[in-house]
């Protein structure tokens, strides 16, 4: 039976990567204003979402219902600039993570597609 991306990445490595991502985002004035003041809570939800997104337990849906990413982010103005800042920080966090070869590239590509989908306002 094939492993899910979540199983390949591993719980600890994924959570450590997400913590590093929000450490970077909190310092990034290009996008930190988009996040509610509690980066710990935002990080917790991201951990739930990415666990589920990568084939792990349905933690996000169990607590919050269907992810409906686009709809949940409509209250925020997300242009190509915010998307690019988000992706730059995510790329740095993935590079910083202790993932086996190829896993970071796979994860980044999946998240790049998702980030493109989140853009809701022209620059």
XYZ file of N, CA and C in Angstrom:
369
model
N 0.852 -1.196 0.000
C 0.000 0.000 0.000
C 0.893 1.253 0.000
N 0.602 2.187 -0.879
C 1.403 3.409 -1.001
C 1.189 4.321 0.203
N 2.258 4.957 0.602
C 2.177 5.908 1.707
C 1.596 7.222 1.208
N 0.888 7.917 2.090
C 0.397 9.255 1.772
C 1.562 10.237 1.897
N 1.451 11.399 1.251
C 2.492 12.420 1.459
C 2.665 12.759 2.946
N 1.573 12.750 3.699
C 1.653 13.025 5.136
C 2.524 11.987 5.839
N 2.343 10.730 5.489
C 3.142 9.670 6.110
C 4.611 9.770 5.709
N 4.864 10.151 4.468
C 6.248 10.289 3.991
C 6.934 11.455 4.702
N 6.239 12.588 4.793
C 6.805 13.776 5.452
C 6.949 13.531 6.949
N 5.906 13.016 7.550
C 5.917 12.757 8.989
C 5.357 13.927 9.779
N 4.632 13.594 10.803
C 3.975 14.568 11.677
C 4.955 15.603 12.210
N 6.036 15.142 12.823
C 6.967 16.062 13.476
C 7.630 17.010 12.489
N 8.078 16.492 11.349
C 8.748 17.336 10.348
C 7.767 18.353 9.766
N 6.532 17.935 9.523
C 5.519 18.852 8.988
C 5.234 19.966 9.986
N 5.014 19.613 11.240
C 4.685 20.616 12.248
C 5.851 21.572 12.485
N 7.051 21.060 12.472
C 8.236 21.899 12.635
C 8.358 22.886 11.465
N 8.073 22.412 10.253
C 8.114 23.275 9.071
C 7.068 24.387 9.182
N 5.871 24.039 9.625
C 4.802 25.037 9.761
C 5.161 26.068 10.834
N 5.719 25.617 11.941
C 6.149 26.568 12.979
C 7.191 27.538 12.428
N 8.119 27.030 11.646
C 9.147 27.895 11.055
C 8.512 28.864 10.048
N 7.562 28.383 9.271
C 6.847 29.239 8.315
C 6.221 30.432 9.041
N 5.498 30.182 10.117
C 4.841 31.289 10.820
C 5.825 32.177 11.563
N 6.954 31.645 11.960
C 8.039 32.461 12.502
C 8.479 33.476 11.443
N 8.617 33.033 10.186
C 9.005 33.919 9.084
C 7.896 34.914 8.751
N 6.666 34.432 8.682
C 5.523 35.275 8.312
C 5.309 36.390 9.330
N 5.463 36.072 10.597
C 5.239 37.069 11.641
C 6.163 38.275 11.470
N 7.345 38.050 10.911
C 8.316 39.126 10.703
C 8.189 39.793 9.330
N 7.331 39.266 8.464
C 7.219 39.743 7.082
C 6.082 40.751 6.954
N 6.431 42.026 6.891
C 5.422 43.092 6.824
C 4.611 43.081 5.537
N 5.042 42.319 4.556
C 4.251 42.222 3.319
C 2.958 41.450 3.549
N 2.944 40.535 4.514
C 1.742 39.708 4.698
C 1.315 39.509 6.152
N 2.124 39.852 7.129
C 1.743 39.549 8.512
C 0.443 40.230 8.934
N 0.104 41.334 8.273
C -1.148 42.041 8.587
C -2.388 41.229 8.190
N -2.216 40.221 7.334
C -3.351 39.405 6.894
C -3.761 38.371 7.936
N -2.903 38.137 8.917
C -3.159 37.072 9.878
C -3.681 37.654 11.175
N -4.721 37.013 11.729
C -5.220 37.464 13.030
C -4.062 37.460 14.020
N -4.106 38.309 15.016
C -2.997 38.494 15.931
C -2.373 37.254 16.536
N -3.111 36.166 16.616
C -2.611 34.970 17.279
C -1.991 34.003 16.270
N -0.690 34.131 16.079
C -0.008 33.249 15.125
C -0.008 31.802 15.604
N -0.087 31.586 16.909
C -0.128 30.220 17.432
C -1.409 29.515 16.981
N -2.522 30.220 17.045
C -3.800 29.634 16.618
C -3.811 29.424 15.105
N -3.292 30.386 14.361
C -3.215 30.243 12.912
C -2.334 29.052 12.552
N -1.224 28.894 13.247
C -0.326 27.770 13.028
C -1.033 26.447 13.346
N -1.798 26.422 14.408
C -2.539 25.201 14.792
C -3.509 24.793 13.682
N -4.230 25.770 13.139
C -5.181 25.469 12.058
C -4.448 25.024 10.793
N -3.320 25.657 10.496
C -2.532 25.256 9.326
C -2.030 23.816 9.483
N -1.634 23.453 10.694
C -1.193 22.076 10.955
C -2.338 21.108 10.706
N -3.520 21.455 11.180
C -4.690 20.608 10.939
C -4.963 20.490 9.439
N -4.944 21.636 8.764
C -5.264 21.640 7.342
C -4.239 20.838 6.535
N -2.946 21.128 6.729
C -1.935 20.439 5.922
C -1.870 18.946 6.241
N -2.148 18.566 7.468
C -2.234 17.136 7.795
C -3.286 16.481 6.906
N -4.448 17.091 6.844
C -5.559 16.569 6.051
C -5.257 16.673 4.558
N -4.752 17.808 4.113
C -4.432 18.090 2.706
C -3.451 17.061 2.150
N -2.554 16.578 3.011
C -1.511 15.637 2.575
C -1.866 14.178 2.844
N -3.131 13.923 3.183
C -3.590 12.546 3.302
C -3.579 11.970 4.699
N -3.345 12.812 5.692
C -3.390 12.358 7.081
C -4.808 12.433 7.625
N -4.937 12.314 8.941
C -6.266 12.383 9.565
C -6.983 13.695 9.222
N -8.303 13.655 9.198
C -9.142 14.810 8.830
C -9.325 15.774 9.993
N -8.222 16.220 10.560
C -8.262 17.067 11.745
C -8.995 18.384 11.498
N -8.726 19.000 10.350
C -9.333 20.304 10.065
C -10.849 20.174 9.945
N -11.300 19.254 9.107
C -12.741 19.091 8.886
C -13.477 18.690 10.149
N -12.840 17.872 10.986
C -13.482 17.443 12.223
C -13.770 18.620 13.149
N -12.886 19.618 13.163
C -13.086 20.763 14.059
C -13.790 21.947 13.399
N -13.504 22.167 12.103
C -13.975 23.406 11.453
C -14.932 23.176 10.291
N -15.181 21.937 9.917
C -16.001 21.659 8.740
C -15.140 21.677 7.485
N -15.781 21.641 6.347
C -15.063 21.616 5.067
C -14.125 22.816 4.975
N -12.890 22.615 4.482
C -11.929 23.725 4.425
C -12.408 24.956 3.647
N -13.084 24.792 2.530
C -13.576 25.933 1.737
C -12.564 27.077 1.736
N -11.338 26.785 1.333
C -10.242 27.755 1.438
C -10.552 29.095 0.809
N -11.015 29.083 -0.408
C -11.270 30.348 -1.115
C -12.279 31.191 -0.319
N -13.354 30.556 0.108
C -14.395 31.278 0.839
C -13.879 31.801 2.181
N -13.103 30.999 2.893
C -12.590 31.419 4.202
C -11.592 32.577 4.088
N -11.009 32.747 2.914
C -10.012 33.807 2.731
C -10.560 35.039 2.004
N -11.847 35.035 1.642
C -12.420 36.152 0.880
C -12.391 37.477 1.637
N -12.405 37.438 2.953
C -12.390 38.683 3.731
C -11.039 39.397 3.640
N -10.028 38.706 3.144
C -8.693 39.276 3.019
C -8.409 39.630 1.569
N -7.745 40.759 1.357
C -7.317 41.120 0.006
C -6.035 40.355 -0.274
N -6.120 39.458 -1.243
C -4.962 38.644 -1.617
C -4.670 38.889 -3.093
N -3.590 39.630 -3.320
C -3.140 39.907 -4.685
C -1.965 38.979 -5.001
N -1.419 39.125 -6.188
C -0.217 38.365 -6.539
C 0.927 38.683 -5.577
N 0.964 39.911 -5.058
C 2.027 40.299 -4.120
C 1.946 39.497 -2.825
N 0.748 39.373 -2.255
C 0.583 38.594 -1.030
C 0.859 37.111 -1.300
N 0.357 36.633 -2.431
C 0.621 35.241 -2.799
C 2.121 34.978 -2.885
N 2.835 35.873 -3.563
C 4.277 35.686 -3.735
C 5.014 35.727 -2.398
N 4.613 36.636 -1.510
C 5.236 36.715 -0.187
C 4.964 35.428 0.596
N 3.726 34.942 0.533
C 3.368 33.703 1.213
C 4.220 32.555 0.684
N 4.316 32.477 -0.640
C 5.086 31.388 -1.253
C 6.579 31.488 -0.938
N 7.118 32.694 -0.910
C 8.543 32.858 -0.565
C 8.820 32.342 0.845
N 7.946 32.696 1.780
C 8.115 32.227 3.157
C 7.924 30.717 3.247
N 6.961 30.184 2.502
C 6.738 28.744 2.516
C 7.943 28.019 1.902
N 8.470 28.566 0.820
C 9.652 27.952 0.190
C 10.820 27.912 1.181
N 11.040 29.021 1.881
C 12.119 29.073 2.880
C 11.889 28.053 3.987
N 10.649 27.947 4.456
C 10.336 26.993 5.525
C 10.547 25.553 5.049
N 10.156 25.272 3.816
C 10.343 23.923 3.264
C 11.827 23.615 3.121
N 12.599 24.597 2.649
C 14.043 24.380 2.502
C 14.707 24.154 3.859
N 14.172 24.798 4.875
C 14.702 24.693 6.233
C 14.325 23.356 6.878
N 13.270 22.729 6.358
C 12.749 21.488 6.950
C 13.660 20.299 6.647
N 13.488 19.292 7.452
C 14.271 18.065 7.296
C 13.427 17.019 6.559
N 13.176 17.280 5.273
C 12.385 16.368 4.446
C 13.321 15.529 3.588
N 12.890 14.310 3.269
C 13.694 13.500 2.364
C 13.629 14.078 0.950
N 14.587 13.713 0.139
C 14.736 14.266 -1.215
C 13.429 14.182 -2.000
N 13.089 15.289 -2.663
C 11.916 15.343 -3.525
C 10.634 15.722 -2.808
N 10.568 15.507 -1.519
C 9.339 15.764 -0.770
C 9.036 17.256 -0.714
N 10.057 18.066 -0.475
C 9.859 19.515 -0.422
C 9.380 20.071 -1.750
N 9.928 19.564 -2.842
C 9.493 20.007 -4.176
C 8.022 19.669 -4.400
N 7.636 18.456 -4.019
C 6.247 18.019 -4.162
C 5.326 18.932 -3.333
N 5.694 19.148 -2.088
C 4.871 19.972 -1.200
C 4.762 21.392 -1.729
N 5.873 21.961 -2.139
C 5.841 23.332 -2.649
C 4.938 23.443 -3.875
N 5.022 22.489 -4.778
C 4.197 22.540 -5.991
C 2.713 22.465 -5.639
N 2.346 21.597 -4.723
C 0.932 21.513 -4.297
C 0.482 22.835 -3.677
N 1.337 23.426 -2.845
C 0.969 24.678 -2.178
C 0.991 25.858 -3.141
N 1.848 25.807 -4.142
C 1.879 26.861 -5.165
C 0.547 26.904 -5.912
N 0.033 25.739 -6.266
C -1.258 25.679 -6.957
C -2.375 26.224 -6.066
N -2.336 25.868 -4.798
C -3.339 26.347 -3.846
C -3.226 27.859 -3.667
N -2.015 28.367 -3.546
C -1.809 29.814 -3.370
C -2.321 30.594 -4.581
N -2.095 30.064 -5.762
C -2.615 30.722 -6.968
C -4.135 30.806 -6.921
N -4.765 29.788 -6.409
C -6.221 29.735 -6.305
C -6.753 30.767 -5.300
N -5.931 31.170 -4.339
C -6.382 32.071 -3.279
C -6.394 33.541 -3.699
N -5.702 33.873 -4.774
C -5.678 35.281 -5.231
C -7.095 35.709 -5.565
N -7.527 36.826 -4.960
C -8.908 37.286 -5.161
C -9.015 38.758 -5.569
N -7.882 39.410 -5.747
C -7.864 40.829 -6.098
C -6.683 41.096 -7.031
N -6.925 41.913 -8.049
C -5.819 42.272 -8.945
C -4.883 43.261 -8.248
N -3.596 43.231 -8.617
C -2.622 44.165 -8.023
C -3.022 45.596 -8.327
